[in-house]
GROMACS .gro file of C-alpha atoms in nm:
model
  428
    1UNK     CA    1 -11.101   2.713  -9.463
    2UNK     CA    2 -11.427   2.696  -9.265
    3UNK     CA    3 -11.769   2.609  -9.374
    4UNK     CA    4 -12.095   2.816  -9.233
    5UNK     CA    5 -12.070   2.576  -8.906
    6UNK     CA    6 -11.723   2.585  -8.860
    7UNK     CA    7 -11.614   2.254  -9.002
    8UNK     CA    8 -11.325   2.272  -9.236
    9UNK     CA    9 -11.313   2.130  -9.605
   10UNK     CA   10 -11.070   1.869  -9.479
   11UNK     CA   11 -11.273   1.738  -9.216
   12UNK     CA   12 -11.583   1.731  -9.462
   13UNK     CA   13 -11.347   1.529  -9.721
   14UNK     CA   14 -11.246   1.281  -9.461
   15UNK     CA   15 -11.593   1.236  -9.361
   16UNK     CA   16 -11.717   1.152  -9.713
   17UNK     CA   17 -11.451   0.882  -9.761
   18UNK     CA   18 -11.513   0.729  -9.404
   19UNK     CA   19 -11.912   0.726  -9.477
   20UNK     CA   20 -11.886   0.591  -9.843
   21UNK     CA   21 -11.602   0.376  -9.837
   22UNK     CA   22 -11.699  -0.002  -9.796
   23UNK     CA   23 -11.370  -0.064  -9.611
   24UNK     CA   24 -11.372   0.191  -9.349
   25UNK     CA   25 -11.438  -0.015  -9.060
   26UNK     CA   26 -11.231  -0.315  -9.194
   27UNK     CA   27 -10.923  -0.378  -8.950
   28UNK     CA   28 -10.772  -0.626  -9.196
   29UNK     CA   29 -10.380  -0.639  -9.265
   30UNK     CA   30 -10.180  -0.857  -9.455
   31UNK     CA   31  -9.966  -1.120  -9.368
   32UNK     CA   32  -9.715  -1.390  -9.439
   33UNK     CA   33  -9.896  -1.747  -9.479
   34UNK     CA   34  -9.733  -2.055  -9.306
   35UNK     CA   35  -9.565  -2.302  -9.539
   36UNK     CA   36  -9.776  -2.581  -9.684
   37UNK     CA   37  -9.562  -2.858  -9.515
   38UNK     CA   38  -9.668  -2.743  -9.198
   39UNK     CA   39 -10.032  -2.676  -9.275
   40UNK     CA   40 -10.025  -3.024  -9.388
   41UNK     CA   41  -9.970  -3.148  -9.044
   42UNK     CA   42 -10.256  -2.974  -8.924
   43UNK     CA   43 -10.647  -3.018  -8.973
   44UNK     CA   44 -10.674  -2.683  -9.107
   45UNK     CA   45 -10.824  -2.655  -9.425
   46UNK     CA   46 -10.638  -2.503  -9.720
   47UNK     CA   47 -10.728  -2.468 -10.052
   48UNK     CA   48 -10.377  -2.326 -10.125
   49UNK     CA   49 -10.258  -2.661  -9.997
   50UNK     CA   50 -10.486  -2.879 -10.154
   51UNK     CA   51 -10.604  -3.056  -9.833
   52UNK     CA   52 -10.926  -3.272  -9.793
   53UNK     CA   53 -11.244  -3.059  -9.804
   54UNK     CA   54 -11.392  -2.879  -9.503
   55UNK     CA   55 -11.641  -3.075  -9.314
   56UNK     CA   56 -11.691  -2.877  -8.996
   57UNK     CA   57 -11.658  -2.515  -8.921
   58UNK     CA   58 -11.443  -2.480  -8.607
   59UNK     CA   59 -11.190  -2.657  -8.446
   60UNK     CA   60 -11.042  -2.485  -8.092
   61UNK     CA   61 -10.721  -2.658  -7.981
   62UNK     CA   62 -10.415  -2.608  -7.747
   63UNK     CA   63 -10.268  -2.852  -7.518
   64UNK     CA   64 -10.409  -3.070  -7.222
   65UNK     CA   65 -10.541  -2.895  -6.926
   66UNK     CA   66 -10.609  -2.572  -7.087
   67UNK     CA   67 -10.967  -2.573  -6.993
   68UNK     CA   68 -11.071  -2.736  -7.298
   69UNK     CA   69 -11.368  -2.899  -7.143
   70UNK     CA   70 -11.507  -2.580  -6.971
   71UNK     CA   71 -11.461  -2.414  -7.332
   72UNK     CA   72 -11.701  -2.713  -7.475
   73UNK     CA   73 -11.954  -2.672  -7.225
   74UNK     CA   74 -11.970  -2.321  -7.225
   75UNK     CA   75 -12.011  -2.289  -7.625
   76UNK     CA   76 -12.287  -2.556  -7.622
   77UNK     CA   77 -12.439  -2.388  -7.325
   78UNK     CA   78 -12.486  -2.064  -7.566
   79UNK     CA   79 -12.591  -2.250  -7.871
   80UNK     CA   80 -12.305  -2.404  -8.040
   81UNK     CA   81 -12.303  -2.808  -8.115
   82UNK     CA   82 -11.927  -2.897  -8.058
   83UNK     CA   83 -11.756  -3.209  -7.893
   84UNK     CA   84 -11.464  -3.250  -7.695
   85UNK     CA   85 -11.183  -3.453  -7.806
   86UNK     CA   86 -11.288  -3.816  -7.670
   87UNK     CA   87 -11.584  -3.823  -7.917
   88UNK     CA   88 -11.652  -3.732  -8.292
   89UNK     CA   89 -11.704  -3.367  -8.384
   90UNK     CA   90 -12.078  -3.232  -8.389
   91UNK     CA   91 -12.261  -3.008  -8.640
   92UNK     CA   92 -11.984  -2.707  -8.552
   93UNK     CA   93 -11.699  -2.910  -8.474
   94UNK     CA   94 -11.432  -2.979  -8.199
   95UNK     CA   95 -11.265  -2.845  -7.883
   96UNK     CA   96 -10.961  -3.080  -7.903
   97UNK     CA   97 -10.587  -3.093  -7.816
   98UNK     CA   98 -10.524  -3.413  -7.967
   99UNK     CA   99 -10.660  -3.277  -8.324
  100UNK     CA  100 -10.385  -3.037  -8.334
  101UNK     CA  101 -10.191  -3.274  -8.542
  102UNK     CA  102 -10.330  -3.474  -8.849
  103UNK     CA  103 -10.292  -3.813  -8.759
  104UNK     CA  104 -10.544  -4.127  -8.856
  105UNK     CA  105 -10.420  -4.309  -8.560
  106UNK     CA  106 -10.445  -4.045  -8.317
  107UNK     CA  107 -10.475  -4.084  -7.959
  108UNK     CA  108 -10.806  -4.149  -7.824
  109UNK     CA  109 -11.125  -4.311  -7.993
  110UNK     CA  110 -11.228  -4.019  -8.164
  111UNK     CA  111 -11.171  -3.944  -8.547
  112UNK     CA  112 -11.207  -3.729  -8.842
  113UNK     CA  113 -11.115  -3.955  -9.142
  114UNK     CA  114 -10.883  -3.657  -9.272
  115UNK     CA  115 -11.144  -3.397  -9.315
  116UNK     CA  116 -11.097  -3.071  -9.224
  117UNK     CA  117 -11.177  -2.778  -9.037
  118UNK     CA  118 -11.258  -2.432  -9.193
  119UNK     CA  119 -11.134  -2.211  -8.857
  120UNK     CA  120 -10.874  -2.353  -8.614
  121UNK     CA  121 -10.855  -2.149  -8.313
  122UNK     CA  122 -10.546  -2.160  -8.034
  123UNK     CA  123 -10.639  -2.129  -7.691
  124UNK     CA  124 -10.414  -2.087  -7.389
  125UNK     CA  125 -10.432  -2.080  -7.033
  126UNK     CA  126 -10.206  -1.952  -6.748
  127UNK     CA  127  -9.877  -2.147  -6.818
  128UNK     CA  128  -9.773  -2.213  -6.501
  129UNK     CA  129 -10.119  -2.367  -6.398
  130UNK     CA  130 -10.157  -2.575  -6.727
  131UNK     CA  131  -9.817  -2.705  -6.719
  132UNK     CA  132  -9.869  -2.807  -6.354
  133UNK     CA  133 -10.206  -2.983  -6.402
  134UNK     CA  134 -10.052  -3.152  -6.718
  135UNK     CA  135  -9.881  -3.378  -6.468
  136UNK     CA  136 -10.187  -3.558  -6.433
  137UNK     CA  137 -10.149  -3.670  -6.820
  138UNK     CA  138 -10.018  -4.024  -6.895
  139UNK     CA  139  -9.739  -3.831  -7.116
  140UNK     CA  140  -9.482  -4.104  -7.062
  141UNK     CA  141  -9.719  -4.382  -7.114
  142UNK     CA  142 -10.059  -4.406  -7.308
  143UNK     CA  143  -9.993  -4.069  -7.471
  144UNK     CA  144  -9.607  -4.112  -7.548
  145UNK     CA  145  -9.606  -4.293  -7.907
  146UNK     CA  146  -9.864  -4.015  -8.031
  147UNK     CA  147  -9.670  -3.730  -7.925
  148UNK     CA  148  -9.350  -3.867  -8.025
  149UNK     CA  149  -9.490  -3.895  -8.380
  150UNK     CA  150  -9.514  -3.493  -8.382
  151UNK     CA  151  -9.293  -3.308  -8.157
  152UNK     CA  152  -8.946  -3.384  -8.042
  153UNK     CA  153  -8.990  -3.505  -7.685
  154UNK     CA  154  -8.598  -3.572  -7.651
  155UNK     CA  155  -8.618  -3.686  -7.289
  156UNK     CA  156  -8.842  -3.915  -7.356
  157UNK     CA  157  -8.562  -4.123  -7.520
  158UNK     CA  158  -8.321  -4.098  -7.239
  159UNK     CA  159  -8.257  -4.407  -7.008
  160UNK     CA  160  -8.390  -4.209  -6.707
  161UNK     CA  161  -8.719  -4.029  -6.770
  162UNK     CA  162  -8.868  -3.756  -6.546
  163UNK     CA  163  -9.230  -3.659  -6.589
  164UNK     CA  164  -9.168  -3.330  -6.493
  165UNK     CA  165  -8.945  -3.249  -6.764
  166UNK     CA  166  -9.150  -3.462  -7.024
  167UNK     CA  167  -9.479  -3.205  -6.950
  168UNK     CA  168  -9.251  -2.883  -6.999
  169UNK     CA  169  -9.114  -3.020  -7.318
  170UNK     CA  170  -9.473  -3.119  -7.430
  171UNK     CA  171  -9.620  -2.775  -7.326
  172UNK     CA  172  -9.351  -2.590  -7.524
  173UNK     CA  173  -9.324  -2.818  -7.859
  174UNK     CA  174  -9.690  -2.825  -7.904
  175UNK     CA  175  -9.741  -2.439  -7.863
  176UNK     CA  176  -9.467  -2.383  -8.076
  177UNK     CA  177  -9.622  -2.617  -8.374
  178UNK     CA  178  -9.960  -2.389  -8.336
  179UNK     CA  179  -9.764  -2.075  -8.314
  180UNK     CA  180  -9.599  -2.128  -8.641
  181UNK     CA  181  -9.931  -2.200  -8.798
  182UNK     CA  182 -10.041  -1.833  -8.702
  183UNK     CA  183 -10.374  -1.920  -8.581
  184UNK     CA  184 -10.584  -1.683  -8.396
  185UNK     CA  185 -10.499  -1.728  -8.062
  186UNK     CA  186 -10.679  -1.606  -7.714
  187UNK     CA  187 -10.665  -1.656  -7.345
  188UNK     CA  188 -10.959  -1.869  -7.190
  189UNK     CA  189 -10.922  -1.651  -6.877
  190UNK     CA  190 -11.032  -1.328  -7.078
  191UNK     CA  191 -11.186  -1.405  -7.396
  192UNK     CA  192 -11.578  -1.342  -7.449
  193UNK     CA  193 -11.730  -1.658  -7.562
  194UNK     CA  194 -11.975  -1.452  -7.826
  195UNK     CA  195 -11.637  -1.341  -8.006
  196UNK     CA  196 -11.516  -1.732  -8.071
  197UNK     CA  197 -11.885  -1.744  -8.250
  198UNK     CA  198 -11.817  -1.432  -8.435
  199UNK     CA  199 -11.461  -1.526  -8.572
  200UNK     CA  200 -11.564  -1.890  -8.666
  201UNK     CA  201 -11.857  -1.732  -8.835
  202UNK     CA  202 -12.133  -1.890  -8.628
  203UNK     CA  203 -12.257  -1.558  -8.456
  204UNK     CA  204 -12.615  -1.676  -8.581
  205UNK     CA  205 -12.633  -1.944  -8.334
  206UNK     CA  206 -12.509  -1.764  -8.033
  207UNK     CA  207 -12.796  -1.717  -7.763
  208UNK     CA  208 -12.750  -1.407  -7.559
  209UNK     CA  209 -13.040  -1.472  -7.323
  210UNK     CA  210 -12.885  -1.778  -7.163
  211UNK     CA  211 -12.663  -1.761  -6.869
  212UNK     CA  212 -12.400  -1.998  -6.871
  213UNK     CA  213 -12.368  -2.185  -6.499
  214UNK     CA  214 -12.058  -2.388  -6.623
  215UNK     CA  215 -11.782  -2.391  -6.340
  216UNK     CA  216 -11.435  -2.305  -6.440
  217UNK     CA  217 -11.343  -2.585  -6.205
  218UNK     CA  218 -11.518  -2.838  -6.482
  219UNK     CA  219 -11.303  -3.134  -6.523
  220UNK     CA  220 -11.046  -3.026  -6.259
  221UNK     CA  221 -10.772  -3.294  -6.117
  222UNK     CA  222 -10.603  -3.321  -5.791
  223UNK     CA  223 -10.222  -3.229  -5.844
  224UNK     CA  224  -9.896  -3.100  -5.693
  225UNK     CA  225  -9.861  -2.736  -5.579
  226UNK     CA  226  -9.809  -2.484  -5.896
  227UNK     CA  227  -9.498  -2.492  -6.048
  228UNK     CA  228  -9.299  -2.168  -6.002
  229UNK     CA  229  -9.053  -2.040  -6.253
  230UNK     CA  230  -8.763  -2.098  -6.035
  231UNK     CA  231  -8.909  -2.489  -6.032
  232UNK     CA  232  -8.962  -2.463  -6.419
  233UNK     CA  233  -8.599  -2.340  -6.457
  234UNK     CA  234  -8.463  -2.633  -6.226
  235UNK     CA  235  -8.632  -2.874  -6.435
  236UNK     CA  236  -8.445  -2.761  -6.786
  237UNK     CA  237  -8.301  -2.411  -6.822
  238UNK     CA  238  -8.332  -2.402  -7.185
  239UNK     CA  239  -8.672  -2.522  -7.199
  240UNK     CA  240  -8.781  -2.291  -6.920
  241UNK     CA  241  -8.652  -1.997  -7.131
  242UNK     CA  242  -8.848  -2.081  -7.428
  243UNK     CA  243  -9.162  -2.137  -7.210
  244UNK     CA  244  -9.082  -1.772  -7.063
  245UNK     CA  245  -9.087  -1.631  -7.404
  246UNK     CA  246  -9.391  -1.835  -7.518
  247UNK     CA  247  -9.585  -1.707  -7.176
  248UNK     CA  248  -9.532  -1.348  -7.248
  249UNK     CA  249  -9.640  -1.410  -7.621
  250UNK     CA  250  -9.948  -1.526  -7.486
  251UNK     CA  251  -9.990  -1.208  -7.280
  252UNK     CA  252  -9.910  -1.358  -6.959
  253UNK     CA  253  -9.644  -1.152  -6.718
  254UNK     CA  254  -9.461  -1.200  -6.405
  255UNK     CA  255  -9.312  -0.883  -6.285
  256UNK     CA  256  -9.235  -1.031  -5.972
  257UNK     CA  257  -8.995  -1.299  -6.122
  258UNK     CA  258  -8.622  -1.189  -6.250
  259UNK     CA  259  -8.558  -1.465  -6.509
  260UNK     CA  260  -8.234  -1.366  -6.562
  261UNK     CA  261  -8.157  -1.422  -6.194
  262UNK     CA  262  -8.313  -1.761  -6.145
  263UNK     CA  263  -8.069  -2.007  -5.984
  264UNK     CA  264  -8.133  -2.408  -5.985
  265UNK     CA  265  -8.286  -2.570  -5.682
  266UNK     CA  266  -8.115  -2.833  -5.469
  267UNK     CA  267  -8.372  -3.098  -5.591
  268UNK     CA  268  -8.539  -3.173  -5.892
  269UNK     CA  269  -8.920  -3.053  -5.897
  270UNK     CA  270  -9.130  -3.368  -5.971
  271UNK     CA  271  -9.488  -3.415  -6.103
  272UNK     CA  272  -9.543  -3.678  -5.802
  273UNK     CA  273  -9.599  -3.583  -5.451
  274UNK     CA  274  -9.355  -3.705  -5.210
  275UNK     CA  275  -9.109  -3.857  -5.500
  276UNK     CA  276  -8.783  -3.931  -5.409
  277UNK     CA  277  -8.541  -3.623  -5.407
  278UNK     CA  278  -8.294  -3.622  -5.697
  279UNK     CA  279  -8.024  -3.352  -5.780
  280UNK     CA  280  -8.129  -3.188  -6.114
  281UNK     CA  281  -7.950  -3.347  -6.402
  282UNK     CA  282  -7.970  -3.031  -6.631
  283UNK     CA  283  -7.912  -2.775  -6.350
  284UNK     CA  284  -7.639  -2.782  -6.093
  285UNK     CA  285  -7.781  -2.658  -5.755
  286UNK     CA  286  -7.715  -2.274  -5.707
  287UNK     CA  287  -7.624  -2.214  -6.066
  288UNK     CA  288  -7.737  -2.038  -6.357
  289UNK     CA  289  -7.618  -2.278  -6.623
  290UNK     CA  290  -7.711  -2.061  -6.964
  291UNK     CA  291  -7.675  -1.702  -6.960
  292UNK     CA  292  -7.995  -1.547  -7.078
  293UNK     CA  293  -8.110  -1.165  -7.159
  294UNK     CA  294  -8.505  -1.154  -7.108
  295UNK     CA  295  -8.527  -0.768  -7.052
  296UNK     CA  296  -8.664  -0.783  -7.401
  297UNK     CA  297  -8.938  -1.000  -7.359
  298UNK     CA  298  -9.286  -0.837  -7.276
  299UNK     CA  299  -9.628  -0.932  -7.287
  300UNK     CA  300  -9.815  -0.859  -7.572
  301UNK     CA  301 -10.146  -0.671  -7.529
  302UNK     CA  302 -10.459  -0.888  -7.468
  303UNK     CA  303 -10.686  -0.704  -7.719
  304UNK     CA  304 -10.681  -0.761  -8.104
  305UNK     CA  305 -10.901  -0.559  -8.342
  306UNK     CA  306 -11.144  -0.477  -8.032
  307UNK     CA  307 -11.186  -0.836  -7.946
  308UNK     CA  308 -11.074  -0.855  -7.553
  309UNK     CA  309 -10.868  -1.138  -7.439
  310UNK     CA  310 -10.723  -1.231  -7.800
  311UNK     CA  311 -10.349  -1.213  -7.807
  312UNK     CA  312 -10.296  -1.314  -8.192
  313UNK     CA  313 -10.526  -1.226  -8.504
  314UNK     CA  314 -10.367  -1.535  -8.710
  315UNK     CA  315 -10.320  -1.546  -9.075
  316UNK     CA  316 -10.590  -1.645  -9.311
  317UNK     CA  317 -10.522  -1.738  -9.674
  318UNK     CA  318 -10.761  -1.539  -9.927
  319UNK     CA  319 -10.751  -1.677 -10.303
  320UNK     CA  320 -10.772  -1.361 -10.545
  321UNK     CA  321 -10.959  -1.349 -10.866
  322UNK     CA  322 -10.626  -1.440 -11.052
  323UNK     CA  323 -10.584  -1.796 -10.842
  324UNK     CA  324 -10.299  -1.657 -10.620
  325UNK     CA  325 -10.323  -1.648 -10.263
  326UNK     CA  326 -10.246  -1.384  -9.994
  327UNK     CA  327 -10.273  -1.379  -9.646
  328UNK     CA  328 -10.489  -1.154  -9.441
  329UNK     CA  329 -10.503  -1.151  -9.064
  330UNK     CA  330 -10.771  -1.391  -8.967
  331UNK     CA  331 -10.936  -1.213  -8.655
  332UNK     CA  332 -11.147  -0.995  -8.872
  333UNK     CA  333 -11.504  -1.148  -8.735
  334UNK     CA  334 -11.838  -1.140  -8.917
  335UNK     CA  335 -11.886  -0.752  -8.846
  336UNK     CA  336 -11.532  -0.691  -9.092
  337UNK     CA  337 -11.587  -0.930  -9.362
  338UNK     CA  338 -11.561  -0.823  -9.698
  339UNK     CA  339 -11.730  -0.955 -10.006
  340UNK     CA  340 -11.509  -1.106 -10.298
  341UNK     CA  341 -11.549  -0.803 -10.495
  342UNK     CA  342 -11.443  -0.562 -10.238
  343UNK     CA  343 -11.128  -0.788 -10.134
  344UNK     CA  344 -10.905  -0.713 -10.457
  345UNK     CA  345 -10.941  -0.316 -10.447
  346UNK     CA  346 -10.869  -0.376 -10.060
  347UNK     CA  347 -10.574  -0.507 -10.136
  348UNK     CA  348 -10.475  -0.245 -10.399
  349UNK     CA  349 -10.490   0.003 -10.126
  350UNK     CA  350 -10.288  -0.214  -9.858
  351UNK     CA  351 -10.002  -0.216 -10.137
  352UNK     CA  352  -9.985   0.121 -10.230
  353UNK     CA  353  -9.999   0.201  -9.873
  354UNK     CA  354  -9.712  -0.006  -9.842
  355UNK     CA  355  -9.514   0.128 -10.114
  356UNK     CA  356  -9.540   0.466  -9.995
  357UNK     CA  357  -9.419   0.386  -9.641
  358UNK     CA  358  -9.068   0.256  -9.842
  359UNK     CA  359  -9.103  -0.093  -9.821
  360UNK     CA  360  -9.315  -0.396  -9.745
  361UNK     CA  361  -9.242  -0.492  -9.352
  362UNK     CA  362  -9.289  -0.854  -9.226
  363UNK     CA  363  -9.376  -0.726  -8.866
  364UNK     CA  364  -9.660  -0.532  -9.010
  365UNK     CA  365  -9.767  -0.837  -9.213
  366UNK     CA  366  -9.686  -0.839  -9.548
  367UNK     CA  367  -9.669  -1.099  -9.831
  368UNK     CA  368  -9.316  -1.274  -9.869
  369UNK     CA  369  -9.107  -1.265 -10.182
  370UNK     CA  370  -9.107  -1.595 -10.334
  371UNK     CA  371  -8.705  -1.624 -10.214
  372UNK     CA  372  -8.808  -1.633  -9.865
  373UNK     CA  373  -8.683  -1.929  -9.667
  374UNK     CA  374  -9.006  -1.905  -9.479
  375UNK     CA  375  -9.225  -2.003  -9.756
  376UNK     CA  376  -9.203  -2.344  -9.878
  377UNK     CA  377  -9.535  -2.409 -10.098
  378UNK     CA  378  -9.566  -2.396 -10.453
  379UNK     CA  379  -9.399  -2.044 -10.594
  380UNK     CA  380  -9.682  -2.066 -10.878
  381UNK     CA  381  -9.930  -1.993 -10.625
  382UNK     CA  382  -9.742  -1.781 -10.384
  383UNK     CA  383  -9.809  -1.409 -10.438
  384UNK     CA  384  -9.533  -1.174 -10.409
  385UNK     CA  385  -9.540  -0.770 -10.367
  386UNK     CA  386  -9.433  -0.745 -10.756
  387UNK     CA  387  -9.720  -0.955 -10.859
  388UNK     CA  388  -9.951  -0.787 -10.648
  389UNK     CA  389  -9.843  -0.443 -10.763
  390UNK     CA  390  -9.861  -0.552 -11.151
  391UNK     CA  391 -10.204  -0.675 -11.118
  392UNK     CA  392 -10.318  -0.353 -10.971
  393UNK     CA  393 -10.183  -0.108 -11.211
  394UNK     CA  394 -10.544  -0.048 -11.359
  395UNK     CA  395 -10.794   0.121 -11.138
  396UNK     CA  396 -11.074  -0.102 -11.040
  397UNK     CA  397 -11.406   0.003 -11.196
  398UNK     CA  398 -11.615  -0.033 -10.934
  399UNK     CA  399 -11.429   0.230 -10.742
  400UNK     CA  400 -11.459   0.496 -11.020
  401UNK     CA  401 -11.824   0.600 -10.908
  402UNK     CA  402 -11.683   0.664 -10.542
  403UNK     CA  403 -11.384   0.820 -10.657
  404UNK     CA  404 -11.563   1.064 -10.861
  405UNK     CA  405 -11.845   1.121 -10.593
  406UNK     CA  406 -11.595   1.210 -10.327
  407UNK     CA  407 -11.370   1.425 -10.563
  408UNK     CA  408 -11.678   1.605 -10.706
  409UNK     CA  409 -11.814   1.687 -10.344
  410UNK     CA  410 -11.455   1.811 -10.230
  411UNK     CA  411 -11.458   2.043 -10.550
  412UNK     CA  412 -11.818   2.184 -10.506
  413UNK     CA  413 -11.735   2.264 -10.139
  414UNK     CA  414 -11.453   2.482 -10.251
  415UNK     CA  415 -11.612   2.634 -10.512
  416UNK     CA  416 -11.922   2.725 -10.306
  417UNK     CA  417 -11.671   2.868  -9.999
  418UNK     CA  418 -11.476   3.083 -10.250
  419UNK     CA  419 -11.790   3.248 -10.455
  420UNK     CA  420 -11.976   3.312 -10.101
  421UNK     CA  421 -11.675   3.495  -9.985
  422UNK     CA  422 -11.627   3.656 -10.328
  423UNK     CA  423 -11.970   3.802 -10.335
  424UNK     CA  424 -12.005   3.885  -9.949
  425UNK     CA  425 -11.730   4.123 -10.052
  426UNK     CA  426 -11.920   4.276 -10.332
  427UNK     CA  427 -12.242   4.352 -10.106
  428UNK     CA  428 -12.012   4.528  -9.862
   0.00000   0.00000   0.00000
């Protein structure tokens, strides 16, 4: 059925919903929140997990040698007040690999005294470049005790230690922890710094007129030639497999490399130039000691919710009116934020949509059942699908006017076309 200008009634109905729905532009989904025992190891604020209060809006973290100094200088150039990891946080927070874990005796002089950050973002850099540059870090000396308190670092307990293996362990285990926290994650090579302001709720400070002249080589250090994937594999095949998967999860790809065909080199790749030649202890020369099938590993898209350079939207907790908590995708930005009185009706529609699809799918970001092994926090504060559905049996009164208006408009349009056609026939 068509209107006078050729617009269908169905199109009109859709248009009315798009125009008058307050949630039409909200690109938000539901997700499984990380367990509290994991959150409490970090410096992320969580009301659900009863952490200490928020003191700063933003922490950006990752591993060493992932361009954190460049990020600090660029954000400050555009109006943010943020500090790198060797000094106390400024008004807007910190950029610090050290602050990834909560630790009153962390490496370096800066302290946060247990206070928390409202937003924690995960920054990544080209993995091979980052791992190679980490060879310049005192991983097996000054940083070692700090690292051992928070990640495994098994090679650091062996009689003979190799810094090349230690930095790969460090890179893999640090990023695994940050991944498990489900933080919004971006590639430093592609991100628009304005989006960092927006995601952190600091858009009001962004100065668009300033041209940043910060060099990408800020805080660069001399080091050995960049590691290849065959060298990483020779250092430790199992660690290499984990690093390969993480790299693709972060949106990096290496189409010229067939990981399943890699073999061990004759000598162990080391951090130090001109180091003595050593037979690889974990990888017999010429062998592929651990069977792998990496054909399923593909890089994920580097655009999330319209934000270029982001590879993970994260999962942010939201407390509903009844005191329970649900997870929402965190990369929503200031343009997509919903007010508290809008959020519960939004969640209602998400649950109904999921039920229509037949089941709650974990991969699309749903709320976990209380029996899930991935959830270890207080079940009294956990929101299950059944909880949400029971809470949303009644239609929210704030939406009745919208429903009535859209329905009335649609019925009126149908009636108008029907009677117009009827009278046109009578005139004939």
